[in-house]
Coordinates of C-alpha atoms in Angstrom, one line a residue:
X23 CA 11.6 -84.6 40.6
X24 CA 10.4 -83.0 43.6
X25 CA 13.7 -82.0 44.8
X26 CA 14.4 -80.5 41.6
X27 CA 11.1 -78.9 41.6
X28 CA 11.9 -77.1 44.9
X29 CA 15.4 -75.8 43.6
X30 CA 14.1 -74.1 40.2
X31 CA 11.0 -72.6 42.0
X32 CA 12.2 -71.2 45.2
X33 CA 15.9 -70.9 45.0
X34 CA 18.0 -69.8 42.0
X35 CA 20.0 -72.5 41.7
X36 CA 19.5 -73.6 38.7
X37 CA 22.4 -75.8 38.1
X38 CA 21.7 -78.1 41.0
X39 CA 18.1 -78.5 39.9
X40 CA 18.8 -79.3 36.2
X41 CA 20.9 -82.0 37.9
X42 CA 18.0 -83.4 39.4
X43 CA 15.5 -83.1 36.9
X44 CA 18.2 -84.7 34.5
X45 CA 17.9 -87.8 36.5
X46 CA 14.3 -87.7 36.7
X47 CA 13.7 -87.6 33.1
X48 CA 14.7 -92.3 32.6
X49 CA 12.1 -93.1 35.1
X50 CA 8.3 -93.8 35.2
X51 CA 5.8 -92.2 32.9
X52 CA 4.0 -88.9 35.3
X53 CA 7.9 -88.3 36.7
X54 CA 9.4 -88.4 33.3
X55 CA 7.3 -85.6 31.7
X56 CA 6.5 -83.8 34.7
X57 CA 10.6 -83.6 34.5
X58 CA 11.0 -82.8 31.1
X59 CA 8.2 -80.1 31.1
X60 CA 10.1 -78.6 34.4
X61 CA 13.6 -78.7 32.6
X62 CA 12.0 -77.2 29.4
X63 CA 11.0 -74.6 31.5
X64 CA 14.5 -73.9 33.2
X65 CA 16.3 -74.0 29.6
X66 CA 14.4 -71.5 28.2
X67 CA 14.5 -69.6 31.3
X68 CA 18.8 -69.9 31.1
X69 CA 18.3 -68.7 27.3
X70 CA 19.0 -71.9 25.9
X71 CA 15.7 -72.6 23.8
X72 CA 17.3 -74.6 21.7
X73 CA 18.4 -77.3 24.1
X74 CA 14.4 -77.1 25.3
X75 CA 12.6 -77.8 22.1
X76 CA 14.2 -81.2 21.0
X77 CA 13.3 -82.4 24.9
X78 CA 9.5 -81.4 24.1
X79 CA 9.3 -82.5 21.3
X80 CA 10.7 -86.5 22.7
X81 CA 8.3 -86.3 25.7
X82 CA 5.6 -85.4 23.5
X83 CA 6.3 -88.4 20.7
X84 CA 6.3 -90.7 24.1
X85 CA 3.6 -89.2 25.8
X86 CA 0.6 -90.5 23.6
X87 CA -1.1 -92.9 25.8
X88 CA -0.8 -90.1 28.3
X89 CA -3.8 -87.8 27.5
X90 CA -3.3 -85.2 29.8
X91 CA 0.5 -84.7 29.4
X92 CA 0.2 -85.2 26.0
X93 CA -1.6 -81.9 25.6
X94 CA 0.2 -80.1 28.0
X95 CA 3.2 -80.6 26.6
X96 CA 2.0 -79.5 23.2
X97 CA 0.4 -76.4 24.6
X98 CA 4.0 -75.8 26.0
X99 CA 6.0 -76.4 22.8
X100 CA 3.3 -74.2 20.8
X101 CA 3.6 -71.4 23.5
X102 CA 7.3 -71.4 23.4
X103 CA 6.9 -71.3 19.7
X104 CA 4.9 -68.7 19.7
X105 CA 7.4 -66.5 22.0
X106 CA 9.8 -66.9 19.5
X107 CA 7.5 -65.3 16.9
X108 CA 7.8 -68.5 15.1
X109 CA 3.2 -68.3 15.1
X110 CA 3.6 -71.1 12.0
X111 CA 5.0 -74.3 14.0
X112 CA 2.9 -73.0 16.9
X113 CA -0.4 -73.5 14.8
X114 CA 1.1 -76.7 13.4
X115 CA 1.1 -77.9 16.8
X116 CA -2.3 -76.4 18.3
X117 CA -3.7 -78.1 15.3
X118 CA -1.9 -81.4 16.1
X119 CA -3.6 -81.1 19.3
X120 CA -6.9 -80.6 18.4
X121 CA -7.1 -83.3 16.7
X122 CA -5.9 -85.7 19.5
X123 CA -8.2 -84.5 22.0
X124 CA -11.3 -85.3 19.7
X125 CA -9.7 -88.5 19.3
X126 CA -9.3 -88.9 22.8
X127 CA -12.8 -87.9 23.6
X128 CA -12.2 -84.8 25.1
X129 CA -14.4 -81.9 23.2
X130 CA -13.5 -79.3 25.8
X131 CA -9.9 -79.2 25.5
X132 CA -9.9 -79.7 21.5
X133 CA -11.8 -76.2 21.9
X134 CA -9.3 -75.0 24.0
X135 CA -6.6 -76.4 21.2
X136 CA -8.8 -74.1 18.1
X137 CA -9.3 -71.1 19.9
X138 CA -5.4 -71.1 20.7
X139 CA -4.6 -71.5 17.4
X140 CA -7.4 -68.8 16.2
X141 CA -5.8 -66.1 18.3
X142 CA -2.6 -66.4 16.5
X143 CA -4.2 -66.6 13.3
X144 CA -5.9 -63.5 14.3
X145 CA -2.3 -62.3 15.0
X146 CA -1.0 -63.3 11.9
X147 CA -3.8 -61.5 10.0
X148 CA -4.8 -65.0 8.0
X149 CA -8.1 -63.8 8.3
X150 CA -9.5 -66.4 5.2
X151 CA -8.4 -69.5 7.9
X152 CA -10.1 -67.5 11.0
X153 CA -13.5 -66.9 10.1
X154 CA -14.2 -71.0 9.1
X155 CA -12.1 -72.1 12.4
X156 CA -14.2 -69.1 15.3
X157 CA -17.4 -70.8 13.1
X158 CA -16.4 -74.5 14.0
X159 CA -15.3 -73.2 17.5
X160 CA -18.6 -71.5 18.0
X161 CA -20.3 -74.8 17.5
X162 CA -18.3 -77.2 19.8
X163 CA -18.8 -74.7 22.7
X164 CA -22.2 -74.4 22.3
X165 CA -22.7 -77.8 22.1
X166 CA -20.8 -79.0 24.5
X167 CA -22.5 -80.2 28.2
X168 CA -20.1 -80.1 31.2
X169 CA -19.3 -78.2 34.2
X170 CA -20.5 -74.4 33.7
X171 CA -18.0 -72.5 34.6
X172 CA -15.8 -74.5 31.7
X173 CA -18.0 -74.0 29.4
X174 CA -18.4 -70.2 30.8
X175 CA -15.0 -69.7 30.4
X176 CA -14.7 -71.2 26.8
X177 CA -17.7 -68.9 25.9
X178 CA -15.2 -66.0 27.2
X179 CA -12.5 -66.9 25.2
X180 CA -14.8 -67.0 22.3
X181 CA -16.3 -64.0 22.5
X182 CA -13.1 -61.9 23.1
X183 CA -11.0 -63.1 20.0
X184 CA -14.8 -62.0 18.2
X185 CA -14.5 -58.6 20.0
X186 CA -10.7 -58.2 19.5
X187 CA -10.9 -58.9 15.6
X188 CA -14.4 -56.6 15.3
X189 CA -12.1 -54.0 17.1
X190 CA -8.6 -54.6 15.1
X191 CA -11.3 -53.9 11.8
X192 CA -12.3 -50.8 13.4
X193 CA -15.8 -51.3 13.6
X194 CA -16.9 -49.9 16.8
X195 CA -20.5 -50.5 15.9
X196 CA -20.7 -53.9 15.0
X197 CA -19.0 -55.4 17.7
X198 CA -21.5 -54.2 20.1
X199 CA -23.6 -57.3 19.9
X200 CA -20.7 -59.7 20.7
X201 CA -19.4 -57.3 23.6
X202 CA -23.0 -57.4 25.3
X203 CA -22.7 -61.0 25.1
X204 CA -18.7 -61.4 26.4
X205 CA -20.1 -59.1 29.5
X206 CA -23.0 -60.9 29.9
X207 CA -20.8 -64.0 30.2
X208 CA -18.6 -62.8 32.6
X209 CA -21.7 -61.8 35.2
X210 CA -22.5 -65.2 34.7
X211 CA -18.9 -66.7 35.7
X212 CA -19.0 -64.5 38.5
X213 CA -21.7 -66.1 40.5
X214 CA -20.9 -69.5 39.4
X215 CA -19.0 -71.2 42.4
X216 CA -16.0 -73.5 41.2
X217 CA -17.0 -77.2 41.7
X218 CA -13.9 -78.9 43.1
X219 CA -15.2 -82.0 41.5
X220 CA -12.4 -83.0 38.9
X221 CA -13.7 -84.0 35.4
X222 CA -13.4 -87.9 34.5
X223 CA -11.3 -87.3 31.3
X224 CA -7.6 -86.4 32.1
X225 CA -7.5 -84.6 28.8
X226 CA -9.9 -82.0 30.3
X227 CA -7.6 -80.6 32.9
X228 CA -7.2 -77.6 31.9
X229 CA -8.3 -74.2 32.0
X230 CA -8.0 -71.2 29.7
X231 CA -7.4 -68.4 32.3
X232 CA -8.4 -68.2 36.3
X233 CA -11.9 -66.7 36.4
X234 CA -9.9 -62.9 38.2
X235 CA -8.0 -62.3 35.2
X236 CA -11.1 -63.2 32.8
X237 CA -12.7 -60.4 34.9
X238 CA -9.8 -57.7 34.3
X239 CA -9.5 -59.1 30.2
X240 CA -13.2 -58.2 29.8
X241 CA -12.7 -54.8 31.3
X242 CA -9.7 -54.1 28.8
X243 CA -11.6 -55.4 25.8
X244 CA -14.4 -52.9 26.9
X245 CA -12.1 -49.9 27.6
X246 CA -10.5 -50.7 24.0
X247 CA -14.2 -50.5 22.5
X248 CA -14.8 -47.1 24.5
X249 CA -11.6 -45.1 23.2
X250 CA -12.5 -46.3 19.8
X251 CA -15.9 -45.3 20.3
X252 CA -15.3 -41.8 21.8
X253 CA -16.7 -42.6 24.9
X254 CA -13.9 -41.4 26.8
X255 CA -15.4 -41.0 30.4
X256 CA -16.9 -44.8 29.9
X257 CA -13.3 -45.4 29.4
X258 CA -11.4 -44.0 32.1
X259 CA -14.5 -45.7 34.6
X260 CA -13.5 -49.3 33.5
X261 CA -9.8 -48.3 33.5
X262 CA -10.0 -47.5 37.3
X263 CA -11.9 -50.3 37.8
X264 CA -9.5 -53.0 36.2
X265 CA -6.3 -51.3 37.4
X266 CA -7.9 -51.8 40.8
X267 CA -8.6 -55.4 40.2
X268 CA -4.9 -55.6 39.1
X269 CA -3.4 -54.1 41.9
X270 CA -5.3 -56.7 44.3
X271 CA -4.1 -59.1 41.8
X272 CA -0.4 -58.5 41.6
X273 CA -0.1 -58.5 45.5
X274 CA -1.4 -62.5 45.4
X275 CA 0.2 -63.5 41.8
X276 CA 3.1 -62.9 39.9
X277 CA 1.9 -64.2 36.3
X278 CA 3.5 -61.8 33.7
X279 CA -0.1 -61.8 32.0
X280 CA -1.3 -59.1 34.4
X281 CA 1.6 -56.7 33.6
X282 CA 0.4 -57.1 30.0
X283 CA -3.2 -55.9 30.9
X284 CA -1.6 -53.6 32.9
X285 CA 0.4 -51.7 29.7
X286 CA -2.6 -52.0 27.4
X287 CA -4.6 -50.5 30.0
X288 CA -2.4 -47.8 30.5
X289 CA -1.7 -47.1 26.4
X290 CA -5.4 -47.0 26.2
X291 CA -6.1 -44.6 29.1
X292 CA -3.1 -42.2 27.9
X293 CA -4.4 -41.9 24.4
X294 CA -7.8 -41.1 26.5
X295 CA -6.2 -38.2 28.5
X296 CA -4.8 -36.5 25.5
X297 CA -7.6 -36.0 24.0
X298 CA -9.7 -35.1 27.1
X299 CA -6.3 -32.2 27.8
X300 CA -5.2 -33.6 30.6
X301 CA -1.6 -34.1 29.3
X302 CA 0.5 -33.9 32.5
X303 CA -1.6 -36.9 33.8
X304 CA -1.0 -38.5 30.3
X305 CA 3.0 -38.2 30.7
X306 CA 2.9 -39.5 34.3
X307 CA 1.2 -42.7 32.7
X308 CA 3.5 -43.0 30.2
X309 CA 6.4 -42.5 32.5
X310 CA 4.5 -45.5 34.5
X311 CA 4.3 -47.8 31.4
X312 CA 8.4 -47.2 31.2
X313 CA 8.9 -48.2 34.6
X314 CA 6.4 -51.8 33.8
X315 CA 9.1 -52.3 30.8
X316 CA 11.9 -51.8 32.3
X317 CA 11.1 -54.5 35.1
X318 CA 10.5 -57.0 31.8
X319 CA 12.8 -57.3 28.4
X320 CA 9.8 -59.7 26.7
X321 CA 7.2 -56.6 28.4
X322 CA 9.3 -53.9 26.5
X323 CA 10.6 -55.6 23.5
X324 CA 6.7 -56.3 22.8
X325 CA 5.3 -52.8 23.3
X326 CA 8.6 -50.6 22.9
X327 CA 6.6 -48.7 19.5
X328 CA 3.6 -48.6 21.0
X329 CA 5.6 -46.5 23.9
X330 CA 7.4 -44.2 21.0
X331 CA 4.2 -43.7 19.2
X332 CA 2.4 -42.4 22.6
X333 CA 5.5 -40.3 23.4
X334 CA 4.6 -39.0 19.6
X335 CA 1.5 -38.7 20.3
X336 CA 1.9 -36.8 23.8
X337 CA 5.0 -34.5 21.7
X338 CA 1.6 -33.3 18.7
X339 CA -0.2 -32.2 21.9
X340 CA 2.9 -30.0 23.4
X341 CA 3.2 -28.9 20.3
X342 CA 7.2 -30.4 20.0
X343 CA 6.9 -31.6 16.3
X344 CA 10.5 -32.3 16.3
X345 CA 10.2 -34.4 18.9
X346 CA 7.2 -36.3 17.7
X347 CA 8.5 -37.0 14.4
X348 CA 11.5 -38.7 15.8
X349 CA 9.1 -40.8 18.5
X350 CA 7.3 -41.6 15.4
X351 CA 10.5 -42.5 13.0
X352 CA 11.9 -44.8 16.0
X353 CA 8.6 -46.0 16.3
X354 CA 8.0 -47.3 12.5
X355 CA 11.7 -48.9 12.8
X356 CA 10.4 -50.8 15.6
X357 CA 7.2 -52.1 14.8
X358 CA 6.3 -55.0 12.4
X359 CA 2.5 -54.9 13.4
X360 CA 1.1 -53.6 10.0
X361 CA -2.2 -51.5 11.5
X362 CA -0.1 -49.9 14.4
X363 CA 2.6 -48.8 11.3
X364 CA -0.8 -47.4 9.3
X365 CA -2.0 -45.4 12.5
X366 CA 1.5 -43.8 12.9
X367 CA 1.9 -42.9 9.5
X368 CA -1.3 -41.3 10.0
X369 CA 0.0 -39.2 12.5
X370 CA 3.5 -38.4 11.4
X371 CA 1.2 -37.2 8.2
X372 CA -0.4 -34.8 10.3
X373 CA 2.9 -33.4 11.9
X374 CA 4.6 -32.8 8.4
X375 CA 0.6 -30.8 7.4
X376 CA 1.6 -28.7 10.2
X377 CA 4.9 -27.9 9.8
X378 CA 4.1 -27.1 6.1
X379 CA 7.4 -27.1 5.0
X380 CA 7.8 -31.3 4.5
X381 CA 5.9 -31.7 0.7
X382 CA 8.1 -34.2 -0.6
X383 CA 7.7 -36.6 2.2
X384 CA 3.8 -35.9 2.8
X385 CA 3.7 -37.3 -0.3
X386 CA 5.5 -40.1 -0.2
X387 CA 3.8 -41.0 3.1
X388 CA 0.3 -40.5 1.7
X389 CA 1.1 -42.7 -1.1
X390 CA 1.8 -45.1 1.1
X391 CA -1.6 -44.9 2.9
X392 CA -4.2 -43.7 0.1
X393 CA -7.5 -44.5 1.3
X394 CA -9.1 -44.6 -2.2
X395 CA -6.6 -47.5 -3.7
X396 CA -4.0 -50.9 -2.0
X397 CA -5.0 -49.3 1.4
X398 CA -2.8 -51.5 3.4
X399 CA -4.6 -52.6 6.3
X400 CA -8.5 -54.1 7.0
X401 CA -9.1 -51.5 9.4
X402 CA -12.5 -49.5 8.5
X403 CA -11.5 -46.9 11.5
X404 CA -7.4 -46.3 9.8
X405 CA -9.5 -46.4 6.4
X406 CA -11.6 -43.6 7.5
X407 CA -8.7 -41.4 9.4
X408 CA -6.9 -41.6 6.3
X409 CA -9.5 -40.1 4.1
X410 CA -9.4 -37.3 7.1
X411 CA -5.5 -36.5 6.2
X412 CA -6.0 -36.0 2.7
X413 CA -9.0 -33.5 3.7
X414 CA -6.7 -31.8 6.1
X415 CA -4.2 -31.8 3.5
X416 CA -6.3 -30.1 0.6
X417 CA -7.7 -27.7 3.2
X418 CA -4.4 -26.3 4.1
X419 CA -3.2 -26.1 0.2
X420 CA -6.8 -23.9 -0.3
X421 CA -7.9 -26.7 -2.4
X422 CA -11.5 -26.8 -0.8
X423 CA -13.6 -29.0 -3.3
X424 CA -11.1 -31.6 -3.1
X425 CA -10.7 -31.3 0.5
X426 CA -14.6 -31.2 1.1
X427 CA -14.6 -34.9 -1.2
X428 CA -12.5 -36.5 1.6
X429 CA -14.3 -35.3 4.3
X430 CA -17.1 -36.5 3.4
X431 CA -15.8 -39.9 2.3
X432 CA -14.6 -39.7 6.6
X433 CA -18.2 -38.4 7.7
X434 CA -19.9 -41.2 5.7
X435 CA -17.5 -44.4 7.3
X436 CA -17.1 -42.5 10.9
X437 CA -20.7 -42.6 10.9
X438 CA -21.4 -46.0 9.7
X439 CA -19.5 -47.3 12.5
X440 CA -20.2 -44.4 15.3
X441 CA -16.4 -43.5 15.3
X442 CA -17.6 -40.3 17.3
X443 CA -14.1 -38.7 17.0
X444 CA -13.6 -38.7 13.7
X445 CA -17.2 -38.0 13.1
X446 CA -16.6 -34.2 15.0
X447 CA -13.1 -33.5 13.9
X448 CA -14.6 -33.6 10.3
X449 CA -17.6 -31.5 10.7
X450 CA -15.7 -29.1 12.6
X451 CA -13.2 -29.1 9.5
X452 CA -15.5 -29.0 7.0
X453 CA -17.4 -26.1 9.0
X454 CA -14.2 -24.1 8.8
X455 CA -14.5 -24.9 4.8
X456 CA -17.3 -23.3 4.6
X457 CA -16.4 -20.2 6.8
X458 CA -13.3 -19.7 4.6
X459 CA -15.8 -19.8 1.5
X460 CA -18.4 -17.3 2.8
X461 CA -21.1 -20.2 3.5
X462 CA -21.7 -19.0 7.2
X463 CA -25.1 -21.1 7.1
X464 CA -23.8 -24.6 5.7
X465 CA -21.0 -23.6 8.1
X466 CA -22.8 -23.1 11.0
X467 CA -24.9 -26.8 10.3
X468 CA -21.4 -28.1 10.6
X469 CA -19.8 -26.5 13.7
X470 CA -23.0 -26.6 16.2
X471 CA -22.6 -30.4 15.7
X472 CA -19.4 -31.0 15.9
X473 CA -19.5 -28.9 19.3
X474 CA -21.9 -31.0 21.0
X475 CA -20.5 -34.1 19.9
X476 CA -16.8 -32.9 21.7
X477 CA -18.6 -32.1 24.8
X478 CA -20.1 -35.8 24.9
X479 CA -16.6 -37.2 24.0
X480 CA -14.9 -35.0 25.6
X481 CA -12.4 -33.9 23.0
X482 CA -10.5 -30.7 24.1
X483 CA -9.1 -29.5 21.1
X484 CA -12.5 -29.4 18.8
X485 CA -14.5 -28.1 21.4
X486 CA -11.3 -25.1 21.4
X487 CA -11.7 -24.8 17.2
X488 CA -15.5 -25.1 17.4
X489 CA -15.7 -22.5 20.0
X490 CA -13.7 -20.2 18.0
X491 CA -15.2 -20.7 14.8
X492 CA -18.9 -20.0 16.3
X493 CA -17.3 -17.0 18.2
X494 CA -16.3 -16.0 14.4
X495 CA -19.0 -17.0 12.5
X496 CA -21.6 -15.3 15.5
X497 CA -19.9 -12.4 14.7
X498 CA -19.7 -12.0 11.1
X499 CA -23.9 -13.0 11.3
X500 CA -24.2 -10.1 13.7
X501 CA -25.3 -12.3 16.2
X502 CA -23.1 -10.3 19.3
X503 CA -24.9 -12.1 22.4
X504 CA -24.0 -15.7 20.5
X505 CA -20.1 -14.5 19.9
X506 CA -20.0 -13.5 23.4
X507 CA -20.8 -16.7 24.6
X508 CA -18.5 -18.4 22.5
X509 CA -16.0 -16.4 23.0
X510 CA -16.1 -17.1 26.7
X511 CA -16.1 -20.6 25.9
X512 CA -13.1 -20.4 23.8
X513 CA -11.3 -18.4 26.4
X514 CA -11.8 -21.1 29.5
X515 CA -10.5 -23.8 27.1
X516 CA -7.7 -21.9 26.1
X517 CA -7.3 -21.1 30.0
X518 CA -7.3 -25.2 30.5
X519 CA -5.2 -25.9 27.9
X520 CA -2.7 -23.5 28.4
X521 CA -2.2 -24.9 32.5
X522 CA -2.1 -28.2 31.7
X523 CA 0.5 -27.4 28.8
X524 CA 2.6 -26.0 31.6
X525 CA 2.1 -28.1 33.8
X526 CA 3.2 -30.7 31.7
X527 CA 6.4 -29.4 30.1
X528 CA 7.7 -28.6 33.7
X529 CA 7.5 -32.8 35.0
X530 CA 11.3 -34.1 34.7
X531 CA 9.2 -36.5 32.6
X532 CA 9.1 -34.3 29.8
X533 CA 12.4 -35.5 29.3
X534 CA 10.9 -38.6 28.1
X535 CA 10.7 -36.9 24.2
X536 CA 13.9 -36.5 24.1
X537 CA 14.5 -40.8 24.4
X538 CA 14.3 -42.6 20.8
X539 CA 17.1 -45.7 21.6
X540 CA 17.3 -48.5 24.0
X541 CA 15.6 -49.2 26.6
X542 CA 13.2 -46.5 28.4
X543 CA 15.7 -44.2 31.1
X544 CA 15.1 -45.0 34.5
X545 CA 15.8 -41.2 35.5
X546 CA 14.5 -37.8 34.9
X547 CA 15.8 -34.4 35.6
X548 CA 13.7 -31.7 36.5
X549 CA 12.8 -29.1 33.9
X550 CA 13.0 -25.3 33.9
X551 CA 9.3 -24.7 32.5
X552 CA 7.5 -24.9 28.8
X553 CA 10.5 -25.0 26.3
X554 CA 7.6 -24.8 23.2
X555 CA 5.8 -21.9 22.3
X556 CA 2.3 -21.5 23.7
X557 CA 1.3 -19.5 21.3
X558 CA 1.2 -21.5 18.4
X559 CA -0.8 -24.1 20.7
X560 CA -3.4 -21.7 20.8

């Protein structure tokens, strides 16, 4: 065992250490499934899963009067399970699990055994089966009495699959409560010391994650809520302060979880700079998040159309619509995850409104995400951003009533839930309405709010289109020192805009756009200058 050990974790020769760990596997109880759990390990690792699970699956039939390999080994079966998308036999097992640590006595790692399975039903979307199983968790944590940071940690654990499914709902008010508590927790945790004292039951040995990466997952959860939110700059503070945790991390500890925060954090932050116009920062992240991928197949087959949808994303903001709708095409053909496909509907929506010339498959796509009937996902936030579209639609065909319906339908959910994006990109619409129609007053009730929310957020591109609109409407009221102003104010934006839009089409990441198969490229040539017009930024 301990020779075979050695081999698989400091050498790569893997051959002579399944050899070993072969021979390992007939003797005494510990030995044997210590074996099997290390040869598991180095089968999967060799791509042959299939030789891995039937060896699991014998230690764990034989492993019954041994509590705490017993539930290691079906936490190690239901993880490779889950790997292989396969999130039904993984619950199967969590659930197996559970059951045999109440039986067993041990109330902490039967916890551990629910929440496990909760987060893949939470993946799964079986949200019917969640919201009974979080209740039953809730209990058995709060009730249980044993070492603090334990129970600390289970509390986390909690709290974050509460915050993650508030978030995945879009309902950036409501979660509030339950993230004051998950940061509350983590204080606590982090002025707890860890008692080397080893609990009585063998079933309890076990812990969900060390206290460090707890520390960076709360961050991320809390960066998640603030882009939702609009509360950009809150955003980009926790993001330097978990990527600095990370980097301290990764020096000390090679787990592949902490590249996974790593991404999220990143596709977060780059969705952040976008808005806030600083798009050549944006595309340097982006080009980051390819090199993360490329050192990681699992890493890049798991966020590969998340990467296309931000390349998308990035192309709307350089104004490369040809390029975004192919980011976004590759992205749909990639993704099975039903809200990211909603959100990138969304946007390719918005890229055909623009080009203006695309009717036939608008509507196709719109039918597929009407907000008023079968809206496909649970998500109040995608709910409300599709009622936007259709606003933005009927605004550009000059059918203003109609268009002034859906708005309001947005306004009324963005505000229920303080989705303080949405919330200014439809008064500022809706102001425009009313300018087109002659209602400079009602119009003018619209913009001035809409302009101070996109300072607060701060979103670039409404605070450009409020500007000029008040310039406009200051003007047609007469009002010459108020359209001066404005006008200045639209002028400095454009001024921004315009040298970050240069600045960013002349990276040899811009190349990036161009990429829609395989995996990411590893390198970029340098670029001329701006290949898209500026003025139709503008």
């Amino acid at each position: 065992l301990q020779l075979g050990s050695v081999l698989y974790h400091h050498t790569r020769n893997g051959d002579q250490a399944r050899g070993h760990l072969e021979k390992a596997i007939p003797q005494f109880e510990d030995v044997k499934f210590e074996a099997a759990s290390l040869l598991s390990e180095l089968y999967c690792q060799e791509n042959s899963v299939d030789t891995a699970k039937p060896l699991l699956r014998k230690a764990i039939q034989i492993s019954q009067q041994t509590p705490y390999w017993h539930c290691r080994l079906l936490f190690q079966l239901a993880q490779l399970h889950t790997l292989e998308k396969d999130l039904v036999s993984a619950c199967d097992l969590l659930g197996v699990g559970a059951e045999y640590a109440r039986v067993v006595g041990s109330e902490y790692t039967r916890a551990l055994f629910l929440l496990s399975k909760g987060m893949l039903l939470l993946m799964e979307r079986k949200l019917q089966e969640v919201h009974p199983l979080l209740t039953l968790c809730g209990q058995i944590v709060e009730n249980w009495q044993g070492n603090p940071i334990q129970k600390e940690s289970l509390r986390v654990f909690f709290l974050v699959l509460q915050v993650t499914h508030y978030l995945d709902a879009g309902q950036v008010k409501s979660v509030k409560p339950c993230l004051k508590q998950l940061q509350q927790c983590i204080q606590t945790i982090s002025t707890l010391h860890d008692d080397e004292i080893l609990p009585s039951n063998p079933a309890d040995l076990f812990h969900w994650l060390p206290k460090e990466h707890m520390c960076v997952l709360v961050y991320l959860v809390t960066v998640m809520h603030s882009m939702q939110a609009g509360y950009l700059e809150k955003a980009q503070k926790y993001t330097d302060k978990a990527l600095m945790q990370l980097e301290k991390l990764k020096m000390l500890d090679c787990s592949p979880i902490l590249s996974s925060f790593q991404v999220i954090l990143l596709e977060h932050i780059i969705m952040c700079r976008l808005v806030t116009g600083h798009k050549a920062t944006a595309l340097q992240e982006i080009s980051q998040v390819c090199q993360l991928c490329q050192q990681s197949p699992r890493l890049f087959s798991n966020h590969a159309a998340q990467l296309h949808t931000l390349l998308g994303l990035y192309c709307i903001s350089v104004n490369c619509m040809d390029n975004a709708e192919a980011q976004f095409t590759t992205a749909l053909r990639l993704t099975t995850h039903q809200e990211l496909w909603a959100f990138i509907v969304t946007n390719l929506a918005s890229v055909y409104i623009r080009e203006g010339n695309r009717h036939q498959e608008l509507y196709s796509l719109l039918e597929r995400i009407n907000p008023d009937h079968n809206f496909p996902v649970s998500s109040h936030c995608l709910r409300a951003a599709a009622f936007y579209i259709r606003g933005l639609f009927s605004f550009f065909q000059g059918r203003y009533n109609e268009a002034k319906r859906f708005l309001r339908e947005t306004l009324k959910m963005s505000n229920a839930e303080d989705l303080n994006r949405l919330t200014a990109c439809s008064l500022v619409l809706l102001g425009h309405i009313f300018y087109v129609l002659g209602n400079h007053r009602e119009s003018n009730n619209m913009v001035v709010p809409a302009m101070q929310l996109a300072s607060k957020i701060p979103d670039m591109s409404v605070q450009l289109w409020s500007s000029a609109l008040l310039r406009d409407l200051n003007k047609a009221c007469g009002n010459a020192m108020d359209a001066h102003e404005a006008a200045q104010m639209h002028q400095n934006f454009s001024q921004q805009l315009l040298q970050d839009h240069i600045e960013a089409c002349s990276l040899p990441e811009h190349n990036l756009i161009t990429w829609t198969d395989g995996p990411p490229p590893v390198q970029f040539q340098a670029q001329n200058g701006p290949t898209t017009s500026l003025a139709s930024l503008l």
